[in-house]
Amino acid sequence: MTLLSRTARRLAGLLATLFAASFVIFAAVYAAPGDPAVFLAGGRDKLTPERLASVRAQYHLDEPLVVQYGRWLWDCVHLDLGRSFKYSDQVADLVAARFPTTLQLVAYATLLFVVLGVGAGVLAAVKRSTWVDSLVVGGTTLAASVPSFVAAIALVSLFGVQLGWFPVTGSGEGFGGTLRHLTLPALSLALGALAIISRVTRQAMADAAASDHVEAARASGVPERDIIRRHVLRNALGPIVTMCGLVMAGMLAGTVVVETAFGISGIGSLLVGAINTHDFPVAQAVLLLMVTGYIAVTTLVDLVHPLLDPRVKGATT
Amino acid sequence: MTDHLLEATGLTKTYALPGGGRHTAAEDITFTVPPGGALGIVGESGSGKTTVARMLVGLVRPDKGEIRVEGGLRPSRPSRGKAARLARARQIQMVFQDPYISLDPRLTAEQCVATALRLHGKAESAAALLDRVGLGTREARARPRELSGGQRQRLAIARSLAVDPKILVLDEAVAALDVSIQAQILRLLEEIRRDTAVALVFVSHDLAVVQHVTDEVLVMRRGKAVEHGPTQRVLTAPEDPYTRLLLASVPTEGWNPSDAVRARAALPG
């Protein structure tokens, strides 16, 4: 099978997943408790049944679920995500204003957990069964067992308040400012991922190192550094990249807590606000974006995988 | 003493058992191999023959005993210095039992051999070396998964020859191959031995295979050497009851399995 047809098949699967996810998202928001018409009409105080009915008709809330879903999907396909109930702005504009911040945050956190996590994993694998190995495993487990909001508060209190190295709120201006503002949030996001990434790296390297071809390379006089890099790490990359991709994809939908803790206006805080105010179009659009991001990242990892591991190529071609 | 290429003296290795106590994998194993010679180490599974092979190469560190190559003590692990590391590699190379895991899945045959050639500063081209072991240009561009078991083992042999070793240790190197491929590989080893004067240490459970390639044979049982002598003599007039059992266990024309069962029952301990 050629690369083209494989990509085409993957793309079709991607669209089908997206379609199914869009229905689940729409139905879930629809089924959430609370009536958006009450909010749209301006609260319960001066509410009359006639006013409620007219609001429902205006926003098509009186139609059956499937019809509403069809209307929304049709608009989505035409890149019209509707207007926010709360702000009356185009949903697309709201999301576009918030999304880059979240993306920067996730990219920064990914950079941190890949460098620190894979680094710690390689170190643990090379120094297997020594105190270094125990330190890495113990340290990352401890870091993972601390919830991110607790880590956020601890980081704020230490680096933000006591040492004053980093600002504790907002998302900053310009590249340098953004970097400084997002360091603590990215670090508290990345901490939880360190344990799983370093553990996967360590185990994948241990498996790769157990192969006879590594012993053969060692016996033929290849320097230890090259053995680790070319034969062990290179053959262990498959699971490591997959896990990094999954964790990064998961982060796209998991920035809510950290965004709230650090006062960053990303899509995580937008989603929470939208759910609390029954702002259907915004909640649906953000959820759809998160799912799309997740699918995009995991698909990308799947497409990259055969380039890293010749055995996978054999299985899919 | 200097007429020996390889001298192993009193090699002993024990492993700790989970419930306390120690399992003796190899006990006081002593043998010598002359330049260009071929020694077979035979025994059933668990006899300790693979442990001896791995001690020779340096994958397992002996508890006691020493290994000398051309009179000099072989370092038990690769040195940090490049010259010493390469010199150690040129003493002994190994061909493993399972060619499915003994080759890097990522490298083509040519890359696999070229890496070793370059490392040791050899002028010979990878293609020429692959040709010597019977692999053509199509195989040179293939990765291990695209090669058959026999081709993979040829590649593994080529990789070890790239270093131009004095001694080649083969650990059950033909056990994973079917009989006709076994014969081809054995013929290849015979040719290589004739052309390069490399000494072979051939570890196998298969007496028929050992008979073809070796001059001398060491029979191991439960970590101990039970018989040691010229291959022809040991195979035709075995002195130890265990060697007789191994011979009785080889299926040939008119083979009677109950002979082997009786021979095992007659073994001491």
XYZ file of C-alpha atoms in Angstrom:
586
model
C 0.000 0.000 0.000
C 1.345 3.399 -0.885
C 1.823 6.263 1.502
C -0.927 8.159 -0.320
C -3.651 5.565 0.119
C -2.588 4.982 3.705
C -2.894 8.692 4.415
C -6.249 8.820 2.616
C -7.587 5.931 4.671
C -6.328 7.559 7.854
C -7.999 10.821 6.856
C -11.343 9.076 6.288
C -11.091 7.466 9.718
C -10.265 10.837 11.195
C -13.376 12.444 9.698
C -15.585 9.598 10.902
C -14.197 9.957 14.437
C -14.728 13.682 14.319
C -18.322 13.213 13.136
C -19.110 10.794 15.958
C -17.410 13.051 18.498
C -19.365 16.080 17.287
C -22.657 14.320 17.955
C -21.590 13.202 21.411
C -20.458 16.733 22.233
C -23.663 18.293 20.968
C -25.877 15.807 22.763
C -23.904 16.091 26.013
C -24.133 19.873 26.111
C -27.838 19.635 25.174
C -28.467 17.169 27.995
C -26.599 19.237 30.584
C -28.850 20.445 33.413
C -30.235 23.987 33.213
C -32.176 25.724 30.478
C -30.194 28.182 28.344
C -33.413 29.947 27.375
C -33.773 31.131 30.975
C -30.335 32.761 30.798
C -30.974 34.155 27.335
C -34.217 35.726 28.539
C -32.318 37.512 31.278
C -32.917 35.354 34.369
C -35.927 33.978 36.220
C -37.188 37.273 37.714
C -39.460 38.748 35.037
C -39.906 35.518 33.095
C -43.216 34.834 31.374
C -44.009 31.642 29.435
C -44.554 33.755 26.290
C -41.131 35.422 26.610
C -39.495 31.990 27.151
C -41.236 30.574 24.088
C -40.191 33.461 21.898
C -36.528 33.132 23.041
C -36.658 29.397 22.346
C -38.016 30.013 18.862
C -35.437 32.735 18.189
C -32.522 30.411 19.057
C -34.154 27.287 17.568
C -34.166 25.696 21.023
C -37.738 24.427 20.508
C -36.700 22.041 17.719
C -35.894 18.344 18.277
C -32.288 17.444 19.153
C -31.496 15.905 15.765
C -32.709 18.952 13.857
C -30.703 21.286 16.076
C -27.662 19.045 15.656
C -28.080 18.997 11.880
C -28.340 22.777 11.761
C -25.241 23.188 13.959
C -23.214 20.630 11.983
C -24.207 22.246 8.671
C -23.001 25.622 9.975
C -19.824 24.091 11.390
C -18.952 22.556 8.042
C -19.350 26.035 6.579
C -16.959 27.322 9.255
C -19.751 29.139 11.060
C -19.629 28.199 14.741
C -22.510 30.517 15.581
C -22.736 33.379 18.063
C -22.082 33.217 21.766
C -25.283 33.405 23.853
C -23.422 35.380 26.470
C -21.134 37.745 24.568
C -23.102 37.866 21.283
C -19.743 37.709 19.522
C -18.860 35.241 16.799
C -17.746 32.026 18.565
C -14.921 31.699 16.063
C -13.537 35.088 17.134
C -13.770 34.214 20.829
C -11.982 30.920 20.325
C -9.394 32.405 17.982
C -8.542 35.035 20.596
C -8.032 32.426 23.323
C -6.606 29.444 21.472
C -3.045 30.704 20.782
C -2.408 31.163 24.514
C -3.460 27.602 25.285
C -1.445 26.313 22.354
C 1.643 28.167 23.586
C 1.097 26.813 27.078
C 0.766 23.223 25.832
C 3.751 23.581 23.484
C 5.900 24.931 26.306
C 4.774 22.199 28.696
C 5.442 19.576 26.000
C 8.940 20.904 25.449
C 9.558 20.677 29.197
C 8.201 17.174 29.705
C 9.900 15.800 26.594
C 13.323 17.205 27.485
C 13.125 16.500 31.225
C 11.086 13.272 31.014
C 13.036 11.574 28.233
C 16.286 12.852 29.744
C 15.442 11.401 33.146
C 14.311 8.138 31.533
C 17.547 7.763 29.568
C 19.546 8.508 32.700
C 17.588 5.913 34.687
C 18.023 3.306 31.932
C 21.761 3.872 31.599
C 22.291 3.830 35.387
C 19.859 0.962 35.867
C 19.577 -0.505 39.390
C 21.698 2.244 40.926
C 20.734 5.113 43.231
C 20.319 7.378 40.175
C 17.626 5.040 38.829
C 15.822 4.978 42.192
C 16.045 8.758 42.460
C 14.492 9.267 39.008
C 11.703 6.762 39.616
C 10.994 8.076 43.126
C 11.227 11.741 42.192
C 8.973 11.523 39.153
C 6.431 9.398 41.029
C 6.294 12.027 43.746
C 5.873 14.760 41.109
C 3.052 12.811 39.439
C 1.212 12.184 42.691
C 0.890 15.919 43.367
C -2.248 17.307 41.661
C -1.478 20.124 39.239
C -3.392 22.760 41.224
C -1.321 21.943 44.321
C 1.872 22.038 42.255
C 0.702 25.349 40.807
C 0.234 26.884 44.245
C 3.585 25.542 45.453
C 5.367 26.906 42.374
C 3.661 30.278 42.717
C 4.602 30.533 46.382
C 8.232 29.504 45.823
C 9.260 31.006 42.462
C 6.663 33.725 42.193
C 6.315 35.105 45.715
C 9.423 34.076 47.685
C 12.054 34.279 44.963
C 10.167 36.605 42.634
C 11.701 35.016 39.517
C 8.509 34.623 37.542
C 5.212 36.538 37.347
C 2.320 34.682 38.930
C -0.569 35.717 36.711
C -1.463 36.737 33.163
C 0.014 35.639 29.859
C 2.505 38.418 29.062
C 3.458 40.485 26.027
C 5.952 39.598 23.290
C 8.045 36.438 23.106
C 10.141 37.037 26.212
C 7.175 38.137 28.288
C 5.079 35.167 27.189
C 7.928 32.816 28.008
C 8.332 34.316 31.479
C 4.616 34.308 32.178
C 4.037 30.778 30.948
C 7.041 29.135 32.662
C 5.323 28.347 35.948
C 2.009 27.209 34.377
C 3.878 25.042 31.854
C 6.022 23.566 34.601
C 3.013 22.625 36.728
C 1.377 21.024 33.674
C 4.548 19.133 32.757
C 5.309 17.815 36.266
C 2.541 15.229 36.153
C 3.704 13.941 32.780
C 7.317 13.452 33.870
C 6.645 10.184 35.678
C 4.904 8.445 32.789
C 7.319 9.718 30.121
C 10.446 8.860 32.087
C 9.009 5.429 32.994
C 8.107 4.635 29.380
C 11.530 5.822 28.188
C 13.307 3.739 30.804
C 11.334 0.591 30.001
C 11.571 0.999 26.203
C 15.326 1.473 26.507
C 15.665 -1.528 28.792
C 13.787 -3.654 26.234
C 15.920 -2.374 23.373
C 19.118 -2.880 25.362
C 18.242 -6.519 26.052
C 18.594 -7.398 22.358
C 21.581 -9.459 21.273
C 22.414 -6.887 18.605
C 23.328 -4.420 21.342
C 25.724 -6.972 22.851
C 27.097 -7.638 19.379
C 27.742 -3.935 18.855
C 29.425 -3.721 22.259
C 31.562 -6.777 21.483
C 32.643 -5.270 18.168
C 34.107 -2.291 20.005
C 31.465 0.405 19.441
C 31.838 3.081 22.165
C 29.207 2.881 24.908
C 27.899 6.390 24.121
C 27.190 5.401 20.504
C 25.566 2.149 21.594
C 23.132 4.049 23.812
C 22.381 6.634 21.137
C 22.341 4.647 17.897
C 21.245 1.196 18.939
C 19.307 1.544 22.189
C 17.590 4.952 22.163
C 16.973 4.882 18.422
C 15.199 1.523 18.647
C 13.250 2.641 21.716
C 11.886 5.818 20.083
C 8.577 4.269 18.895
C 6.867 3.905 22.284
C 8.486 7.103 23.582
C 7.143 9.254 20.734
C 3.710 7.617 20.967
C 3.493 8.316 24.680
C 4.710 11.921 24.291
C 2.050 12.459 21.609
C -0.729 11.008 23.761
C 0.259 13.062 26.789
C 0.486 16.237 24.700
C -2.907 15.545 23.114
C -4.383 14.993 26.564
C -2.947 18.302 27.739
C -4.920 20.202 25.092
C -8.051 19.305 27.015
C -6.475 19.517 30.452
C -5.318 23.092 30.801
C -8.455 24.279 32.647
C -7.069 23.937 36.161
C -3.711 25.510 35.416
C -5.269 28.344 33.410
C -7.574 29.103 36.321
C -4.759 28.912 38.901
C -2.549 31.323 36.970
C -5.256 33.625 35.603
C -4.494 32.839 31.987
C -7.322 33.400 29.514
C -7.016 30.356 27.314
C -9.677 28.050 25.954
C -9.756 26.061 29.186
C -11.125 28.994 31.161
C -13.359 29.911 28.209
C -14.905 26.434 28.360
C -15.542 26.578 32.100
C -17.170 29.981 31.749
C -19.307 28.781 28.845
C -20.521 25.724 30.736
C -21.384 27.758 33.829
C -23.442 30.222 31.783
C -25.059 27.637 29.487
C -23.363 29.251 26.509
C -24.019 26.273 24.217
C -22.272 27.441 21.037
C -19.044 28.330 22.841
C -18.925 25.117 24.901
C -19.594 23.010 21.808
C -16.984 24.820 19.737
C -14.287 24.545 22.417
C -14.996 20.864 23.007
C -14.947 20.214 19.278
C -11.635 22.028 19.018
C -10.155 19.967 21.862
C -11.289 16.718 20.258
C -9.935 17.850 16.875
C -6.621 18.727 18.474
C -6.445 15.347 20.182
C -7.241 13.493 16.963
C -4.781 15.604 14.957
C -1.899 14.959 17.362
C -2.519 11.214 17.642
C -2.898 10.894 13.857
C 0.357 12.741 13.366
C 2.096 10.356 15.766
C 0.655 7.381 13.876
C 1.930 8.772 10.589
C 5.405 9.451 11.990
C 5.689 6.028 13.632
C 6.630 4.009 10.520
C 9.505 6.417 9.864
C 10.931 5.604 13.293
C 10.361 1.888 13.390
C 10.882 -0.258 10.290
C 8.918 -3.089 11.896
C 5.759 -0.966 12.010
C 6.153 -0.108 8.343
C 6.188 -3.844 7.652
C 2.932 -4.298 9.505
C 0.991 -1.556 7.733
C 2.239 -1.779 4.149
C 52.291 -22.012 26.267
C 52.598 -19.424 23.520
C 51.466 -21.855 20.846
C 47.919 -21.533 22.152
C 45.747 -18.805 20.690
C 43.060 -19.071 23.351
C 43.527 -20.393 26.856
C 40.642 -20.652 29.278
C 41.681 -21.719 32.765
C 39.363 -22.732 35.577
C 36.342 -20.738 34.375
C 33.656 -20.801 37.055
C 30.333 -19.007 37.202
C 27.566 -19.364 39.777
C 24.226 -17.594 39.948
C 22.288 -16.805 43.116
C 19.035 -18.738 43.316
C 15.835 -16.996 44.423
C 15.438 -19.144 47.570
C 19.077 -18.754 48.684
C 21.882 -21.041 47.599
C 23.705 -20.858 44.278
C 23.373 -22.550 40.930
C 26.679 -23.528 39.392
C 26.439 -22.779 35.679
C 30.066 -23.587 34.932
C 32.718 -25.122 37.175
C 36.445 -25.191 36.563
C 36.269 -25.275 32.770
C 39.724 -25.391 31.195
C 40.615 -25.690 27.518
C 42.924 -24.314 24.851
C 42.454 -23.573 21.171
C 45.433 -23.407 18.761
C 45.590 -20.709 16.063
C 43.091 -21.595 13.348
C 41.758 -24.473 15.445
C 38.147 -25.402 16.071
C 36.750 -26.473 19.412
C 33.240 -27.763 19.918
C 31.492 -27.358 23.271
C 28.546 -29.739 23.488
C 25.962 -30.576 26.085
C 22.227 -30.524 26.612
C 20.219 -27.421 27.543
C 21.370 -26.122 30.922
C 24.757 -27.799 30.752
C 26.506 -24.425 30.956
C 27.913 -24.314 27.437
C 26.307 -20.973 26.596
C 27.598 -19.498 29.884
C 31.118 -20.504 28.835
C 30.622 -18.887 25.411
C 29.339 -15.682 26.989
C 32.265 -15.597 29.410
C 34.680 -15.873 26.476
C 33.107 -12.910 24.709
C 32.797 -10.917 27.916
C 29.011 -10.790 28.224
C 29.222 -12.714 31.502
C 31.965 -12.090 34.025
C 33.484 -15.275 35.449
C 33.601 -15.641 39.255
C 36.938 -17.412 38.956
C 39.367 -18.328 36.222
C 41.026 -16.400 33.453
C 40.912 -16.080 29.700
C 44.116 -15.444 27.772
C 44.381 -14.607 24.096
C 47.872 -15.004 22.597
C 49.233 -15.201 26.121
C 47.726 -11.862 27.236
C 44.910 -11.639 29.769
C 41.645 -10.648 28.053
C 40.004 -7.607 29.725
C 36.674 -8.591 31.262
C 34.926 -5.474 29.955
C 35.450 -2.980 27.124
C 37.945 -0.277 27.985
C 37.263 3.441 27.621
C 40.265 3.972 25.393
C 39.577 3.452 21.700
C 42.708 1.469 20.802
C 42.293 -0.981 23.700
C 38.591 -1.364 22.963
C 39.170 -2.179 19.318
C 42.044 -4.538 20.151
C 39.754 -6.403 22.544
C 37.068 -6.596 19.843
C 39.581 -8.075 17.389
C 40.339 -10.919 19.802
C 36.914 -12.525 19.951
C 33.665 -11.983 18.055
C 30.392 -13.809 18.566
C 27.578 -15.101 16.412
C 24.382 -15.500 18.405
C 21.795 -18.245 18.308
C 18.795 -16.219 17.220
C 19.494 -14.124 14.114
C 16.083 -12.484 14.569
C 17.220 -10.498 17.600
C 20.961 -10.328 16.999
C 20.673 -7.751 14.195
C 19.586 -4.136 14.570
C 16.150 -4.044 12.847
C 16.781 -0.503 11.680
C 19.980 -1.054 9.694
C 20.274 -2.563 6.218
C 22.771 -5.388 5.749
C 25.196 -2.984 4.140
C 24.916 -0.394 6.944
C 25.292 -3.116 9.561
C 28.558 -4.381 8.089
C 29.848 -0.942 7.047
C 29.573 0.352 10.636
C 31.898 -2.362 11.912
C 34.292 -1.982 8.955
C 34.527 1.776 9.440
C 34.987 1.447 13.181
C 37.976 -0.816 12.655
C 39.378 1.209 9.761
C 39.118 -1.626 7.248
C 39.568 -0.907 3.552
C 37.356 -3.807 2.412
C 33.988 -2.659 1.072
C 30.787 -3.829 2.736
C 29.595 -5.281 -0.580
C 32.736 -7.402 -0.938
C 32.407 -8.747 2.583
C 28.717 -9.537 2.083
C 29.650 -11.278 -1.143
C 32.126 -13.431 0.782
C 29.293 -14.795 2.933
C 27.028 -15.257 -0.087
C 24.826 -12.159 0.154
C 24.231 -10.242 -3.101
C 23.380 -6.628 -3.864
C 19.661 -7.167 -3.303
C 20.298 -8.531 0.208
C 22.775 -5.705 0.897
C 19.973 -3.168 0.677
C 17.530 -5.215 2.744
C 16.748 -4.829 6.428
C 16.827 -7.931 8.654
C 13.058 -8.465 8.471
C 13.279 -8.825 4.690
C 15.906 -11.570 4.974
C 15.398 -15.287 5.617
C 16.819 -16.950 8.728
C 19.803 -18.318 6.810
C 20.519 -14.947 5.213
C 20.326 -13.252 8.582
C 22.827 -15.684 10.028
C 25.127 -15.034 7.047
C 24.821 -11.336 7.778
C 25.623 -11.916 11.464
C 28.719 -13.866 10.394
C 29.712 -11.067 8.006
C 29.345 -8.511 10.793
C 31.647 -10.495 13.068
C 34.174 -11.017 10.244
C 34.205 -7.265 9.556
C 36.193 -6.887 12.765
C 38.684 -9.493 11.495
C 38.738 -11.421 14.776
C 41.227 -14.105 15.782
C 38.502 -16.193 17.348
C 34.863 -16.580 16.389
C 32.503 -17.890 19.073
C 29.314 -19.359 17.639
C 26.571 -19.976 20.192
C 24.123 -22.477 18.715
C 24.570 -20.520 15.503
C 22.750 -23.026 13.316
C 20.204 -24.335 15.821
C 17.449 -21.982 14.604
C 17.909 -22.958 10.961
C 16.466 -25.884 9.049
C 18.755 -28.737 8.068
C 19.595 -27.770 4.467
C 20.354 -24.189 5.516
C 22.437 -25.552 8.407
C 24.589 -27.421 5.885
C 25.108 -24.235 3.842
C 26.157 -22.235 6.901
C 28.496 -25.007 8.072
C 30.112 -25.075 4.627
C 30.475 -21.301 4.776
C 32.170 -21.536 8.184
C 34.489 -24.211 6.824
C 35.465 -21.907 3.923
C 35.963 -18.933 6.199
C 38.179 -20.963 8.479
C 40.266 -22.098 5.532
C 40.565 -18.603 4.020
C 41.088 -16.460 7.120
C 42.629 -18.907 9.618
C 40.146 -17.710 12.242
C 39.745 -20.076 15.183
C 36.242 -21.306 15.967
C 34.614 -22.097 19.278
C 31.439 -23.848 18.277
C 28.815 -24.245 20.963
C 26.052 -26.700 20.115
C 23.762 -29.385 21.434
C 23.976 -31.136 18.082
C 26.767 -33.685 17.834
C 26.240 -34.195 14.118
C 26.908 -30.494 13.536
C 29.964 -30.445 15.810
C 31.414 -33.410 13.946
C 31.490 -31.398 10.720
C 33.247 -28.273 11.951
C 35.468 -29.064 14.904
C 38.819 -30.765 15.582
C 38.366 -31.067 19.308
C 35.324 -31.334 21.482
C 34.529 -30.591 25.107
C 31.474 -32.304 26.545
C 29.725 -30.481 29.386
C 27.111 -31.706 31.823
C 25.646 -29.717 34.720
C 28.401 -27.123 34.486
C 31.285 -29.606 34.516
C 33.503 -30.858 31.705
C 32.951 -34.616 31.489
C 35.009 -35.421 28.433
C 37.547 -33.606 26.293
C 39.438 -34.880 23.259
C 39.744 -35.037 19.482
C 36.286 -34.906 17.912
C 36.650 -38.149 15.954
C 37.804 -40.113 19.003
C 35.110 -38.717 21.304
C 32.349 -39.399 18.806
C 33.487 -42.896 17.863
C 34.804 -44.156 21.184
C 33.218 -42.059 23.959
C 34.646 -42.706 27.425
C 32.049 -40.943 29.542
C 28.556 -42.445 29.918
C 27.039 -38.967 29.335
C 28.758 -38.640 25.954
C 27.401 -42.090 25.098
C 23.933 -40.834 26.039
C 24.292 -37.789 23.792
C 25.372 -40.024 20.936
C 22.508 -42.424 21.580
C 20.116 -39.466 21.478
C 21.015 -38.517 17.900
C 18.274 -39.862 15.632
C 19.878 -41.837 12.795
C 18.909 -44.843 10.724
C 17.654 -47.634 12.935
C 17.598 -45.277 15.954
C 15.939 -46.644 19.037
C 14.722 -44.005 21.514
C 14.623 -46.532 24.337
C 18.434 -46.856 24.111
C 18.700 -43.176 24.989
C 16.237 -43.578 27.856
C 18.221 -46.544 29.207
C 21.490 -44.630 28.860
C 20.039 -41.715 30.831
C 18.810 -44.034 33.577
C 22.336 -45.462 33.844
C 23.900 -42.007 34.421
C 25.262 -41.315 37.904
C 23.624 -38.430 39.835
